[in-house]
């Protein structure tokens, strides 16, 4: 192994996914020299194996489902999707798993890219083992930001490695639809991939250990999504655990706790994520390898004054957009501390990721879509707020009937009865993903209910659901 001399930067970023890129963007904008270390593709999980490919797979599915609900159009779209064309478009959105464009973007902000495996080697020090074995040592004058994200968690089942199961990576990058697919899990990845591959020609069996789907959302979200998956042909089995998995002559055989034997061509485990911190040298700075990194609201790792953990790796909100938000906060905070500028780190300040606690939005791109921000009713009650849930059906909104025949969906707002503001909002129904930002503004801005009454929704849009919610609250 060849070792080079140590190179000093103001900031070193471990991980060049969207989170690491945004940290670098903010520190470079502040004039701080920045190195970015990446062991795979610049652009990270989101660009190649998560957000972008999964939504590219799902968009034609959702568009066809919407079209089938419209008289005058439904008969024209009854045939199957052109799966090869859908997969080809997905490949375009991943740039065919090449990162030239993302590298050019880093070059454009004058951040230096180091390809290879990066590890902490003590305070403010990172070593990079390049593809050719060359060892480069980077030192940070001000900060090291860990943005290495997570990887799929697989259950401890005997012989699972020999089965070669799918994780989210294989599910979003497969070049053909398996004839039969078992999906294990009930969360976002499981429901989205069951939606996509069923529509692309697979016969999908969804095995859910719990009682329902999307258990981090309001219960009705999972209920409506489960109902639609069943109508689409997915075999949804709740309260079901996988006891063993084998591959026999190319066929996957899963045996459940009920003794059922299910055969498929592939099996996807979407059963959680673990932090990608086991091999980044945390032990050299007194932290536990493989652990989530606990941070304060400036994203500084507890017990340090130089190490930041940004994005999924801190376990605050495992969502790309929330990680990018944290990255903007962290980058600006690093710059402020480097210049001895006073921090605005109180709640909702420029250097505090307050939204992580109160206003995290998420969209699940199933059919129907499920979108939520802030606290569910149960979460708000557990937090000690005196709240009231207000529910309305989208069938009460003229825009829903125009959007699709037989439009089915529900909305809920969780009202803080003392502060007279919203603590959370959930929408379920076709097209509601584009509604959730209005709810995010209301929750993050703590807009009083009395003022929301004056935010007039345009007629006839789905957004009129806001009027129905406020009317139901007022009585």
XYZ file of C-alpha atoms in Angstrom:
475
model
C 0.000 0.000 0.000
C 1.384 3.377 -1.045
C 0.880 6.295 1.340
C 0.729 9.901 0.215
C 1.366 12.992 2.288
C -1.375 14.432 4.460
C -3.627 17.004 2.790
C -5.441 19.649 4.853
C -8.947 20.983 4.211
C -11.327 23.098 6.203
C -13.997 20.400 5.955
C -13.995 16.709 5.060
C -17.276 15.016 4.131
C -17.641 11.222 4.284
C -20.254 10.214 1.731
C -21.216 11.843 -1.579
C -24.924 11.138 -1.624
C -27.383 14.035 -1.740
C -26.758 14.739 1.946
C -22.971 14.888 1.638
C -23.294 16.928 -1.544
C -25.459 19.492 0.225
C -23.039 19.802 3.149
C -20.261 20.430 0.648
C -22.382 22.918 -1.267
C -22.996 25.023 1.842
C -19.409 24.897 3.130
C -18.025 25.781 -0.304
C -20.531 28.651 -0.578
C -19.021 29.952 2.651
C -15.532 29.782 1.179
C -14.342 26.735 3.140
C -12.134 24.258 1.292
C -13.939 20.921 1.216
C -13.022 17.333 0.398
C -15.687 14.713 -0.303
C -14.969 10.987 0.040
C -17.077 8.349 -1.731
C -16.593 4.590 -2.010
C -19.318 3.968 -4.594
C -21.190 6.336 -6.918
C -21.354 10.076 -6.390
C -25.044 10.759 -5.891
C -25.508 7.958 -3.389
C -28.359 5.589 -2.622
C -31.094 8.051 -3.568
C -29.874 8.593 -7.113
C -29.224 4.985 -8.079
C -31.063 2.563 -5.788
C -33.818 4.431 -3.944
C -35.755 7.667 -4.593
C -35.097 8.216 -8.286
C -35.347 4.665 -9.693
C -38.269 3.700 -7.467
C -40.303 6.744 -8.460
C -39.386 6.230 -12.120
C -40.826 2.721 -11.809
C -43.936 3.948 -10.019
C -44.850 6.980 -12.120
C -46.239 4.992 -15.105
C -48.078 2.719 -12.677
C -49.803 5.642 -10.982
C -50.500 7.430 -14.274
C -52.179 4.330 -15.689
C -54.198 3.825 -12.511
C -55.416 7.428 -12.677
C -56.279 7.085 -16.365
C -58.290 3.925 -15.719
C -60.564 5.949 -13.419
C -61.565 8.387 -16.174
C -64.437 7.628 -18.569
C -63.360 8.301 -22.120
C -59.815 7.271 -21.320
C -60.123 4.104 -19.263
C -60.780 1.811 -22.229
C -57.623 3.028 -23.971
C -55.339 2.055 -21.088
C -56.646 -1.352 -20.063
C -53.694 -3.253 -21.499
C -50.516 -4.055 -19.576
C -47.730 -1.557 -19.153
C -44.793 -1.742 -21.551
C -42.417 -3.084 -18.922
C -39.216 -2.837 -21.018
C -40.026 0.819 -21.776
C -40.660 1.547 -18.089
C -37.363 -0.082 -17.131
C -35.524 1.786 -19.892
C -36.867 5.105 -18.587
C -35.822 4.088 -15.079
C -32.323 3.405 -16.409
C -32.227 6.910 -17.862
C -33.120 8.403 -14.484
C -30.215 6.547 -12.870
C -27.871 7.674 -15.667
C -27.317 3.950 -16.265
C -25.576 3.802 -12.890
C -22.834 6.173 -13.998
C -22.020 9.252 -11.945
C -20.328 11.536 -14.485
C -22.980 14.226 -14.113
C -22.795 14.204 -10.322
C -18.993 14.380 -10.424
C -19.238 17.361 -12.750
C -21.542 19.047 -10.242
C -18.974 18.579 -7.454
C -16.323 19.991 -9.756
C -18.620 22.944 -10.391
C -18.615 23.929 -6.721
C -14.841 23.297 -6.470
C -15.122 20.480 -3.950
C -12.374 17.868 -4.233
C -13.529 14.269 -4.706
C -11.569 11.354 -3.287
C -12.750 7.955 -4.456
C -12.193 5.090 -2.072
C -13.023 3.845 1.381
C -12.844 6.611 3.985
C -12.233 5.964 7.664
C -11.765 8.203 10.654
C -8.260 7.916 12.042
C -8.596 10.078 15.118
C -9.999 13.569 15.641
C -10.321 15.645 12.454
C -8.476 12.984 10.443
C -9.738 10.748 7.625
C -7.765 8.146 5.697
C -8.882 7.160 2.211
C -7.888 3.841 0.673
C -8.204 4.334 -3.056
C -9.187 1.712 -5.645
C -5.485 1.167 -6.422
C -4.578 0.752 -2.755
C -3.120 4.226 -2.369
C -3.619 5.629 1.134
C -4.388 9.324 1.408
C -4.693 11.149 4.725
C -7.039 14.120 4.926
C -7.116 16.465 7.900
C -9.938 18.869 8.684
C -9.247 22.257 10.239
C -12.847 22.704 11.306
C -15.120 19.708 10.785
C -15.671 16.202 9.520
C -19.227 15.419 8.430
C -20.364 11.798 8.307
C -23.045 11.306 5.658
C -22.640 7.595 4.957
C -26.330 6.744 5.243
C -27.752 3.296 5.809
C -27.960 -0.103 4.178
C -30.669 -2.739 4.103
C -31.106 -4.895 7.171
C -31.631 -8.591 6.511
C -33.135 -10.976 9.063
C -31.106 -13.741 10.647
C -32.454 -16.719 8.727
C -30.325 -19.834 8.150
C -29.047 -20.077 4.589
C -30.380 -16.672 3.561
C -27.118 -15.660 1.906
C -27.313 -18.658 -0.449
C -30.815 -17.595 -1.503
C -29.414 -14.253 -2.733
C -32.475 -12.248 -1.685
C -33.357 -8.880 -3.097
C -32.930 -5.772 -1.002
C -34.134 -2.337 -2.034
C -31.141 -2.123 -4.366
C -32.096 -5.133 -6.442
C -35.764 -4.188 -6.349
C -35.093 -0.782 -7.894
C -32.442 -1.873 -10.399
C -33.779 -5.211 -11.744
C -33.733 -5.404 -15.532
C -36.791 -7.629 -15.851
C -39.907 -8.396 -13.866
C -39.797 -11.687 -11.983
C -42.778 -13.900 -12.696
C -43.445 -14.306 -8.979
C -42.140 -12.038 -6.243
C -42.405 -12.340 -2.470
C -42.083 -9.035 -0.611
C -41.394 -9.229 3.121
C -42.251 -6.091 5.072
C -45.024 -3.577 5.529
C -43.285 -0.224 5.267
C -42.589 2.236 2.482
C -40.169 0.129 0.431
C -42.362 -2.954 0.709
C -45.586 -1.245 -0.317
C -44.035 0.808 -3.121
C -42.202 -2.159 -4.626
C -45.274 -4.389 -4.323
C -47.214 -1.681 -6.176
C -44.594 -1.324 -8.907
C -43.771 -4.948 -9.668
C -47.389 -6.147 -9.543
C -48.210 -3.567 -12.220
C -45.092 -4.476 -14.222
C -46.146 -8.101 -14.539
C -45.089 -9.926 -11.374
C -47.443 -11.921 -9.173
C -46.669 -10.399 -5.795
C -47.192 -11.894 -2.348
C -46.750 -9.367 0.455
C -45.903 -10.853 3.858
C -46.335 -8.466 6.790
C -45.374 -9.450 10.314
C -47.545 -6.776 11.929
C -51.270 -6.165 11.798
C -51.147 -3.694 8.953
C -49.145 -1.545 6.547
C -47.373 1.775 7.024
C -47.545 1.587 10.806
C -45.760 4.912 11.255
C -48.696 6.731 9.704
C -52.301 7.064 10.801
C -53.942 3.602 10.759
C -56.322 4.489 7.931
C -53.358 5.103 5.594
C -52.216 1.502 5.763
C -55.797 0.242 5.569
C -56.551 2.113 2.340
C -53.234 1.115 0.750
C -53.731 -2.549 1.714
C -57.226 -2.525 0.240
C -55.932 -1.102 -3.045
C -53.039 -3.561 -3.246
C -55.470 -6.439 -2.878
C -57.700 -4.986 -5.602
C -54.630 -4.775 -7.860
C -53.976 -8.480 -7.366
C -51.363 -8.506 -4.610
C -51.742 -11.358 -2.112
C -51.481 -9.403 1.161
C -50.958 -11.507 4.288
C -50.680 -9.670 7.590
C -49.657 -11.197 10.889
C -47.271 -13.443 8.966
C -43.594 -14.123 9.644
C -41.088 -15.929 7.449
C -39.532 -18.863 9.292
C -37.216 -20.158 6.564
C -36.135 -19.433 3.002
C -34.414 -21.728 0.530
C -33.765 -21.690 -3.197
C -34.499 -25.012 -4.863
C -33.549 -25.397 -8.543
C -33.766 -21.633 -8.934
C -37.113 -21.304 -7.162
C -37.366 -19.449 -3.875
C -39.352 -21.281 -1.225
C -40.486 -19.329 1.832
C -42.147 -21.081 4.754
C -44.253 -18.953 7.089
C -44.982 -19.329 10.781
C -48.371 -20.722 9.798
C -46.645 -23.476 7.856
C -47.566 -22.097 4.441
C -45.080 -22.807 1.658
C -44.826 -19.972 -0.876
C -42.831 -20.298 -4.096
C -41.430 -17.411 -6.120
C -38.689 -16.428 -8.518
C -37.321 -13.739 -6.193
C -37.827 -12.597 -2.609
C -37.411 -9.006 -1.427
C -36.705 -8.275 2.223
C -37.744 -4.727 3.092
C -37.385 -5.129 6.835
C -35.491 -2.058 7.948
C -32.198 -0.199 7.661
C -28.987 -0.161 9.682
C -26.434 2.667 9.844
C -23.449 2.416 7.550
C -20.999 3.157 10.351
C -19.444 -0.220 11.087
C -16.324 0.353 8.990
C -15.658 4.099 9.146
C -13.288 4.179 12.140
C -15.683 5.329 14.856
C -13.610 3.428 17.409
C -10.707 5.816 16.777
C -12.751 8.680 18.243
C -14.370 6.832 21.114
C -17.632 5.888 19.375
C -19.210 2.494 18.788
C -18.782 1.044 15.276
C -22.113 0.211 13.678
C -24.061 2.603 15.895
C -26.420 5.410 15.032
C -24.740 8.744 15.709
C -26.580 10.921 18.214
C -26.491 14.630 17.412
C -27.831 17.917 18.715
C -29.969 20.203 16.578
C -26.886 21.680 14.893
C -26.048 18.097 13.804
C -22.933 18.018 15.976
C -22.223 14.546 17.367
C -22.660 14.527 21.122
C -19.376 14.736 23.019
C -17.419 16.315 20.141
C -16.792 19.819 18.816
C -15.766 18.831 15.286
C -17.725 15.734 14.170
C -21.116 16.090 12.467
C -23.525 13.305 11.487
C -25.999 14.258 8.806
C -28.866 12.406 7.151
C -29.998 8.850 7.794
C -26.911 8.037 9.847
C -28.227 10.052 12.815
C -31.599 8.242 12.783
C -33.640 11.435 13.175
C -35.626 11.103 9.941
C -34.624 8.536 7.312
C -35.727 10.573 4.304
C -33.637 12.139 1.551
C -35.336 15.525 1.707
C -34.955 15.681 5.476
C -31.286 14.706 5.196
C -30.740 17.493 2.686
C -32.432 19.909 5.076
C -30.080 18.774 7.830
C -27.152 19.173 5.442
C -28.036 22.787 4.771
C -28.258 23.415 8.516
C -24.988 21.576 9.208
C -23.084 23.271 6.399
C -24.164 26.722 7.531
C -23.394 25.833 11.153
C -19.878 24.633 10.292
C -19.297 27.866 8.396
C -20.609 29.997 11.266
C -18.420 28.242 13.823
C -15.399 28.483 11.537
C -15.833 32.273 11.337
C -16.822 32.718 14.998
C -20.214 34.011 13.912
C -22.897 33.751 16.627
C -25.139 30.719 16.145
C -28.877 31.039 15.724
C -29.469 27.620 17.238
C -32.711 28.185 19.112
C -35.904 26.506 17.879
C -36.492 27.280 14.195
C -33.205 29.190 14.021
C -30.932 29.151 10.975
C -28.574 26.714 12.694
C -31.090 24.292 14.218
C -32.812 21.353 12.503
C -36.027 21.938 14.426
C -38.251 20.483 11.716
C -36.848 17.035 12.540
C -38.960 17.097 15.694
C -42.140 18.804 14.526
C -42.624 18.909 10.761
C -41.178 15.930 8.872
C -43.111 15.364 5.622
C -43.271 12.081 3.717
C -45.038 10.743 0.649
C -45.557 7.043 -0.051
C -45.982 6.636 -3.814
C -48.449 3.775 -3.768
C -51.900 3.837 -5.344
C -53.463 5.588 -3.483
C -50.668 7.832 -2.342
C -50.232 8.369 1.381
C -48.732 11.637 2.602
C -48.211 12.951 6.099
C -46.387 15.643 8.026
C -45.868 16.196 11.730
C -47.418 14.018 14.425
C -50.084 11.384 14.111
C -52.941 11.486 16.592
C -51.306 8.788 18.723
C -47.930 10.519 18.650
C -49.447 13.871 19.620
C -51.284 12.302 22.544
C -48.129 10.505 23.674
C -46.269 13.824 23.527
C -48.750 15.266 26.009
C -50.649 17.615 23.716
C -54.394 18.078 24.171
C -55.495 17.380 20.631
C -58.467 16.592 18.468
C -58.428 14.654 15.218
C -60.598 16.033 12.423
C -61.345 13.622 9.565
C -63.049 14.157 6.225
C -63.518 11.990 3.166
C -62.240 13.334 -0.142
C -65.612 12.443 -1.624
C -66.838 15.704 -0.068
C -64.533 17.675 -2.376
C -65.686 18.515 -5.911
C -62.127 18.341 -7.216
C -61.852 14.703 -6.175
C -64.795 13.723 -8.344
C -63.244 15.558 -11.274
C -59.867 13.948 -10.634
C -61.252 10.416 -10.911
C -64.484 8.451 -10.929
C -65.023 6.803 -7.573
C -62.169 8.740 -5.975
C -61.470 7.209 -2.573
C -59.394 8.981 0.058
C -59.337 10.508 3.500
C -57.757 13.488 5.227
C -56.990 14.127 8.875
C -55.640 17.117 10.725
C -54.515 16.866 14.339
C -55.377 20.124 16.099
C -53.644 21.339 19.247
C -56.665 22.585 21.176
C -54.661 24.884 23.446
C -52.340 26.503 20.906
C -54.997 26.357 18.127
C -52.426 25.156 15.585
C -51.900 21.946 13.650
C -49.589 19.260 15.025
C -50.017 16.912 12.087
C -51.811 16.324 8.798
C -52.354 13.129 6.786
C -53.795 12.739 3.291
C -54.509 9.446 1.534
C -55.775 9.334 -2.032
C -54.683 9.649 -5.658
C -52.517 12.707 -6.259
C -52.228 13.795 -2.634
C -48.429 13.874 -2.714
C -48.663 17.330 -4.248
C -50.904 18.495 -1.394
C -48.545 17.738 1.454
C -46.362 20.821 1.160
C -49.315 23.043 2.015
C -49.695 21.009 5.199
C -45.948 21.219 5.839
C -46.092 25.005 5.668
C -49.038 25.044 8.079
C -47.331 22.727 10.585
C -43.821 24.170 10.361
C -45.146 27.721 10.379
C -47.480 26.977 13.284
C -50.167 28.869 11.397
C -53.148 29.591 13.666
C -56.391 27.875 12.735
C -58.022 31.302 12.632
C -55.586 32.404 9.929
C -55.910 29.165 7.946
C -59.587 30.012 7.565
C -58.449 32.900 5.338
C -56.231 30.707 3.137
C -58.853 30.141 0.445
C -58.359 26.985 -1.668
C -58.973 27.277 -5.394
C -62.097 25.661 -6.777
C -62.379 22.923 -7.975
C -59.113 21.387 -6.737
C -58.221 18.635 -4.318
C -56.927 21.418 -2.054
C -60.524 22.205 -1.112
C -60.104 19.385 1.372
C -58.590 22.093 3.596
C -61.918 23.938 3.626
C -63.786 20.747 4.482
C -61.350 20.043 7.352
C -61.711 23.543 8.772
C -65.483 23.438 8.444
C -65.558 20.108 10.267
C -63.381 21.540 13.025
C -65.563 24.630 13.451
C -68.749 22.529 13.402
